[in-house]
Coordinates of C-alpha atoms in Angstrom, one line a residue:
M1064 CA 4.5 25.3 -12.2
L1065 CA 4.8 26.4 -8.6
P1066 CA 1.3 28.0 -8.5
Y1067 CA -0.1 24.8 -9.9
L1068 CA 1.6 22.7 -7.2
A1069 CA 0.6 25.2 -4.5
R1070 CA -3.1 24.9 -5.4
R1071 CA -2.8 21.1 -5.4
I1072 CA -1.2 21.1 -1.9
A1073 CA -4.0 23.3 -0.6
N1074 CA -6.6 21.0 -2.0
Y1075 CA -5.0 17.9 -0.6
A1076 CA -4.6 19.5 2.8
I1077 CA -8.4 20.2 2.9
L1078 CA -9.1 16.7 1.8
L1079 CA -6.8 15.2 4.5
V1080 CA -8.6 17.2 7.2
I1081 CA -12.0 16.2 6.0
A1082 CA -11.0 12.5 5.8
T1083 CA -9.5 12.5 9.2
V1084 CA -12.4 14.2 10.9
M1085 CA -14.9 11.9 9.2
A1086 CA -12.8 8.8 10.2
Y1087 CA -12.9 10.0 13.9
F1088 CA -16.6 10.4 14.1
L1089 CA -17.2 7.1 12.3
A1090 CA -14.9 5.2 14.6
A1091 CA -16.1 7.0 17.7
T1092 CA -19.7 6.2 17.0
Q1093 CA -19.4 2.7 15.6
L1094 CA -16.6 1.1 17.7
N1095 CA -17.5 0.3 21.3
P1096 CA -14.5 -0.5 23.6
L1097 CA -17.0 -1.8 26.2
G1098 CA -17.6 -4.7 23.8
L1099 CA -14.2 -6.1 24.9
Y1100 CA -15.7 -6.8 28.4
D1101 CA -18.3 -9.3 29.4
L1102 CA -21.3 -7.0 29.8
S1103 CA -23.3 -9.6 31.7
N1104 CA -20.6 -10.0 34.4
T1105 CA -21.8 -8.0 37.4
K1106 CA -18.6 -8.8 39.3
L1107 CA -16.5 -6.5 37.1
N1108 CA -15.6 -3.1 38.5
W1109 CA -17.6 -1.2 36.0
D1110 CA -16.9 2.2 37.6
G1111 CA -13.2 1.5 37.3
I1112 CA -13.6 0.4 33.7
Y1113 CA -15.6 3.5 32.8
A1114 CA -13.0 5.7 34.5
T1115 CA -10.2 4.0 32.6
L1116 CA -11.9 4.4 29.3
T1117 CA -12.7 8.0 30.1
S1118 CA -9.0 8.7 30.9
Y1119 CA -8.2 7.2 27.5
N1120 CA -10.9 9.4 25.9
I1121 CA -12.7 6.4 24.4
N1122 CA -15.6 5.9 26.8
P1123 CA -18.8 5.6 24.5
H1124 CA -20.9 7.0 27.4
D1125 CA -19.1 10.3 27.1
P1126 CA -20.5 12.8 24.5
V1127 CA -18.8 12.3 21.2
M1128 CA -18.2 16.1 20.6
G1129 CA -16.5 16.4 23.9
R1130 CA -14.2 13.4 23.1
F1131 CA -13.5 14.9 19.7
K1132 CA -12.5 18.2 21.3
I1133 CA -10.0 16.5 23.6
W1134 CA -8.7 14.3 20.8
I1135 CA -8.1 17.1 18.3
T1136 CA -6.5 19.3 21.0
G1137 CA -4.0 16.5 21.7
V1138 CA -3.3 15.9 18.0
L1139 CA -2.8 19.6 17.1
G1140 CA -1.1 20.6 20.4
H1141 CA 1.2 17.7 21.2
W1142 CA 0.9 15.3 18.1
D1143 CA -0.7 12.8 20.5
W1144 CA -3.0 10.4 18.7
G1145 CA -4.3 8.9 22.0
K1146 CA -4.2 5.5 23.5
T1147 CA -5.5 2.0 22.7
P1148 CA -8.1 0.3 25.0
Q1149 CA -5.2 -1.5 26.6
G1150 CA -3.5 1.8 27.4
Q1151 CA -0.7 1.6 24.8
S1152 CA 0.4 4.7 22.9
V1153 CA -1.0 4.9 19.4
N1154 CA 2.0 7.0 18.3
A1155 CA 4.4 4.3 19.4
E1156 CA 2.5 1.5 17.7
V1157 CA 2.1 3.3 14.4
S1158 CA 5.7 4.6 14.3
R1159 CA 7.1 1.1 15.0
R1160 CA 4.9 -0.7 12.5
I1161 CA 5.6 1.7 9.7
W1162 CA 9.1 0.5 9.3
V1163 CA 8.1 -3.1 9.5
S1164 CA 5.8 -2.6 6.6
V1165 CA 8.5 -0.7 4.6
R1166 CA 10.9 -3.6 5.0
L1167 CA 8.3 -6.0 3.8
V1168 CA 6.6 -4.0 1.1
F1169 CA 9.5 -2.1 -0.5
L1170 CA 11.3 -5.0 -2.2
G1171 CA 8.0 -6.6 -3.4
S1172 CA 6.7 -3.3 -4.8
F1173 CA 10.0 -2.3 -6.5
I1174 CA 10.5 -5.7 -8.1
G1175 CA 6.9 -5.7 -9.2
M1176 CA 7.2 -2.3 -10.8
L1177 CA 10.6 -3.0 -12.5
L1178 CA 9.9 -6.5 -13.9
G1179 CA 6.3 -5.8 -14.7
T1180 CA 7.1 -2.8 -16.8
A1181 CA 9.9 -4.5 -18.6
L1182 CA 7.8 -7.6 -19.2
G1183 CA 4.9 -5.6 -20.5
A1184 CA 7.1 -3.7 -23.0
W1185 CA 8.8 -6.9 -24.1
T1186 CA 5.6 -8.8 -24.8
A1187 CA 4.0 -5.8 -26.6
V1188 CA 6.8 -5.7 -29.1
R1189 CA 6.2 -9.5 -29.6
Q1190 CA 2.4 -9.2 -29.9
Y1191 CA 0.6 -12.5 -30.5
S1192 CA 3.8 -14.5 -30.2
F1193 CA 4.0 -17.6 -28.1
W1194 CA 5.6 -15.8 -25.2
D1195 CA 3.1 -13.0 -25.4
R1196 CA 0.2 -15.4 -25.1
F1197 CA 2.0 -17.4 -22.4
F1198 CA 2.6 -14.4 -20.2
T1199 CA -0.8 -13.0 -20.8
V1200 CA -2.5 -16.2 -19.6
L1201 CA -0.1 -16.5 -16.6
S1202 CA -0.7 -12.9 -15.6
L1203 CA -4.4 -13.2 -15.8
I1204 CA -4.2 -16.4 -13.6
I1205 CA -2.1 -14.5 -11.0
I1206 CA -4.4 -11.4 -11.1
S1207 CA -7.5 -13.6 -10.6
T1208 CA -6.0 -15.5 -7.7
P1209 CA -6.6 -13.8 -4.3
V1210 CA -3.5 -12.7 -2.5
M1211 CA -4.3 -14.9 0.5
V1212 CA -4.6 -18.0 -1.7
L1213 CA -1.4 -17.2 -3.5
A1214 CA 0.5 -16.7 -0.2
L1215 CA -0.9 -20.0 1.2
F1216 CA 0.2 -21.8 -1.9
L1217 CA 3.7 -20.4 -1.4
K1218 CA 3.7 -21.5 2.2
L1219 CA 2.6 -25.0 1.3
G1220 CA 5.3 -25.2 -1.4
A1221 CA 7.9 -24.0 1.1
I1222 CA 6.9 -26.7 3.6
E1223 CA 7.2 -29.4 0.9
A1224 CA 10.5 -28.0 -0.3
N1225 CA 11.9 -28.0 3.2
H1226 CA 10.8 -31.6 3.7
A1227 CA 12.3 -32.7 0.4
L1228 CA 15.6 -30.9 1.0
G1229 CA 15.8 -32.0 4.6
G1230 CA 16.3 -28.6 6.1
Q1231 CA 14.6 -25.4 7.1
Y1232 CA 15.7 -23.4 4.0
F1233 CA 12.4 -21.5 3.7
E1234 CA 11.1 -19.4 6.6
F1235 CA 7.7 -17.9 6.4
V1236 CA 6.5 -16.9 9.9
G1237 CA 7.6 -13.6 11.5
E1238 CA 10.4 -11.2 10.7
G1239 CA 13.5 -13.1 11.7
S1240 CA 16.6 -11.6 13.3
G1241 CA 19.9 -10.5 11.9
F1242 CA 20.5 -9.7 8.2
A1243 CA 20.5 -13.4 7.1
G1244 CA 17.5 -14.3 9.1
R1245 CA 15.5 -11.3 7.9
A1246 CA 16.4 -12.0 4.3
Q1247 CA 15.3 -15.6 4.7
H1248 CA 12.0 -14.5 6.2
L1249 CA 11.5 -11.9 3.5
L1250 CA 11.8 -14.3 0.6
L1251 CA 8.3 -15.7 0.4
P1252 CA 6.3 -12.6 1.2
T1253 CA 8.4 -10.7 -1.3
I1254 CA 7.7 -13.3 -4.0
S1255 CA 4.0 -13.1 -3.0
M1256 CA 3.8 -9.4 -3.4
S1257 CA 6.1 -9.3 -6.5
L1258 CA 4.0 -11.7 -8.5
G1259 CA 0.9 -9.6 -8.2
G1260 CA 2.8 -6.5 -9.1
I1261 CA 4.5 -8.0 -12.1
A1262 CA 1.2 -9.4 -13.4
S1263 CA -0.8 -6.2 -13.1
Y1264 CA 2.0 -3.8 -14.2
S1265 CA 2.8 -5.9 -17.3
R1266 CA -0.8 -5.8 -18.4
Y1267 CA -0.9 -2.0 -18.1
Q1268 CA 2.4 -1.5 -19.8
R1269 CA 1.6 -3.9 -22.6
N1270 CA -1.6 -2.1 -23.5
L1271 CA 0.1 1.3 -23.3
M1272 CA 3.0 0.1 -25.5
L1273 CA 0.6 -1.3 -28.1
D1274 CA -1.1 2.1 -28.4
T1275 CA 2.2 3.9 -28.9
L1276 CA 3.9 1.4 -31.2
G1277 CA 1.3 2.2 -33.9
A1278 CA 1.4 5.9 -33.4
D1279 CA 2.3 8.3 -36.3
Y1280 CA 5.4 9.7 -34.6
V1281 CA 6.9 6.2 -34.2
R1282 CA 6.3 5.4 -37.9
T1283 CA 7.7 8.8 -38.8
A1284 CA 10.8 8.1 -36.8
R1285 CA 11.2 4.8 -38.6
A1286 CA 10.7 6.4 -42.0
K1287 CA 13.5 8.9 -41.2
G1288 CA 15.9 6.0 -40.8
L1289 CA 15.8 5.5 -37.0
I1290 CA 16.5 1.8 -36.2
K1291 CA 13.6 -0.1 -34.7
R1292 CA 15.2 -0.5 -31.2
K1293 CA 15.8 3.2 -30.8
A1294 CA 12.4 4.1 -32.2
I1295 CA 10.8 1.9 -29.6
T1296 CA 12.9 3.0 -26.6
R1297 CA 13.1 6.7 -27.4
H1298 CA 9.6 7.3 -28.6
A1299 CA 7.2 4.4 -27.9
L1300 CA 8.4 3.3 -24.5
R1301 CA 9.1 6.8 -23.2
T1302 CA 5.5 7.9 -24.1
A1303 CA 4.0 4.8 -22.7
L1304 CA 5.8 5.3 -19.4
I1305 CA 4.0 8.7 -18.8
P1306 CA 0.7 7.1 -17.5
M1307 CA 2.8 4.5 -15.6
G1308 CA 4.5 7.3 -13.7
T1309 CA 1.2 8.2 -12.2
Y1310 CA 0.5 4.6 -11.3
F1311 CA 4.0 4.3 -9.7
A1312 CA 3.4 7.4 -7.6
F1313 CA 0.2 6.0 -6.1
A1314 CA 1.8 2.6 -5.6
L1315 CA 4.7 4.2 -3.6
A1316 CA 2.1 5.4 -1.0
G1317 CA 1.4 1.8 -0.2
L1318 CA 5.0 1.3 0.9
F1319 CA 4.1 2.9 4.3
T1320 CA 0.6 1.8 4.7
G1321 CA 1.5 -1.9 4.4
A1322 CA -0.1 -4.9 2.9
A1323 CA -2.7 -6.2 5.3
I1324 CA -3.3 -9.7 3.9
T1325 CA 0.4 -10.4 3.3
E1326 CA 1.4 -9.2 6.7
T1327 CA -1.3 -11.3 8.3
V1328 CA -0.5 -14.5 6.5
F1329 CA 3.2 -14.3 7.1
S1330 CA 2.9 -12.9 10.6
W1331 CA 4.6 -9.6 10.0
H1332 CA 3.4 -7.1 12.6
G1333 CA 3.2 -4.1 10.3
L1334 CA 0.8 -1.3 9.7
G1335 CA -1.4 -3.3 7.4
E1336 CA -2.0 -5.9 10.2
Y1337 CA -2.5 -3.1 12.7
S1338 CA -5.3 -1.6 10.6
I1339 CA -7.2 -4.9 10.9
K1340 CA -6.3 -5.4 14.5
S1341 CA -7.4 -1.8 15.5
I1342 CA -10.9 -2.4 14.2
S1343 CA -11.3 -5.9 15.7
T1344 CA -10.1 -4.7 19.1
M1345 CA -12.4 -1.6 19.1
D1346 CA -9.4 0.7 19.0
I1347 CA -10.9 4.0 18.1
N1348 CA -7.7 6.1 18.2
G1349 CA -5.7 3.5 16.4
T1350 CA -8.2 3.2 13.7
V1351 CA -8.3 6.9 13.2
A1352 CA -4.5 7.2 13.2
V1353 CA -4.1 4.4 10.6
T1354 CA -6.9 6.0 8.4
A1355 CA -5.3 9.4 8.6
F1356 CA -1.9 8.0 7.8
G1357 CA -3.2 6.1 4.8
A1358 CA -5.0 9.2 3.6
L1359 CA -1.8 11.2 3.9
M1360 CA 0.2 8.6 2.0
T1361 CA -2.4 8.5 -0.7
L1362 CA -2.4 12.2 -1.1
I1363 CA 1.4 12.3 -1.2
G1364 CA 1.2 9.8 -4.0
A1365 CA -1.3 12.0 -5.8
F1366 CA 1.0 15.0 -5.3
L1367 CA 4.0 13.1 -6.7
S1368 CA 1.8 12.2 -9.6
D1369 CA 1.0 15.9 -10.2
I1370 CA 4.7 16.7 -10.1
L1371 CA 5.4 14.0 -12.7
V1372 CA 2.6 15.2 -15.0
A1373 CA 3.8 18.8 -14.6
I1374 CA 7.3 17.8 -15.6
I1375 CA 6.3 15.7 -18.5
D1376 CA 3.4 17.8 -19.9
P1377 CA 4.3 21.6 -20.2
R1378 CA 0.7 22.5 -20.7
V1379 CA 0.0 21.7 -17.1
R1380 CA 2.5 24.2 -15.8
V1381 CA 0.6 27.2 -17.1
S1382 CA -2.9 26.0 -16.3

């Protein structure tokens, strides 16, 4: 098993380097920090602007290979991912926003995984029943609804509820302060993220369960006298969870990379929002840092998936 995992780590390390380098050259050649200034304004101190951008290593007039050499030296030598066009540290911005995203995304993802898997297994056992059809239609409606639209509907519903109840019971802008305030502000974005997760996970789990419920080993277990509940939980559900384990591993990577749309709608200043902001503000170093971090989290998810597969499937350990 260890040689298998070692090979996977080596492959992922190479992929991470390639993705990061490609992201730098793409951002350095396509994002122009000079676009933040009025190019037609002759009263601006352009020499000073050029000097400032050069000191931040983001001046598009400087050779890109020279800028890359300075940037990669800073990353490898001091773990310094550079500065934004406003002179802020990219390291500080990313490290602060990571935990904002974790606070927002963790509950939504966990609830979506848990309830979605349970709902999918429950409806599969009751195939073609009223509740199976009901949750199938409801899940498809949620999946077909863009996240932004769903979040806006929740905000409108919260406004109407606050008005009807005569108080500010639902908060949906910003992160809040204190435990109670943060919990209050977390409610709506958590529901927004959970609904999508429950709908998608339940569809996957239902289909996987339907495949295993009719398998020969489940029928054999029932023929040997195992009661239906134990045959489902010990054999059908356990086997159906194997592909879901891979799905869960990749979903965990999203905990740290944030949810750009949800963060933007609910004004949570996390890493997802920063990924959009860095591009719109011509932040070369910020864009590369977010891309590299997202690639790292995705590859960690892939590695966790490899571990789960190696544990579950003995054939993989000797390959």
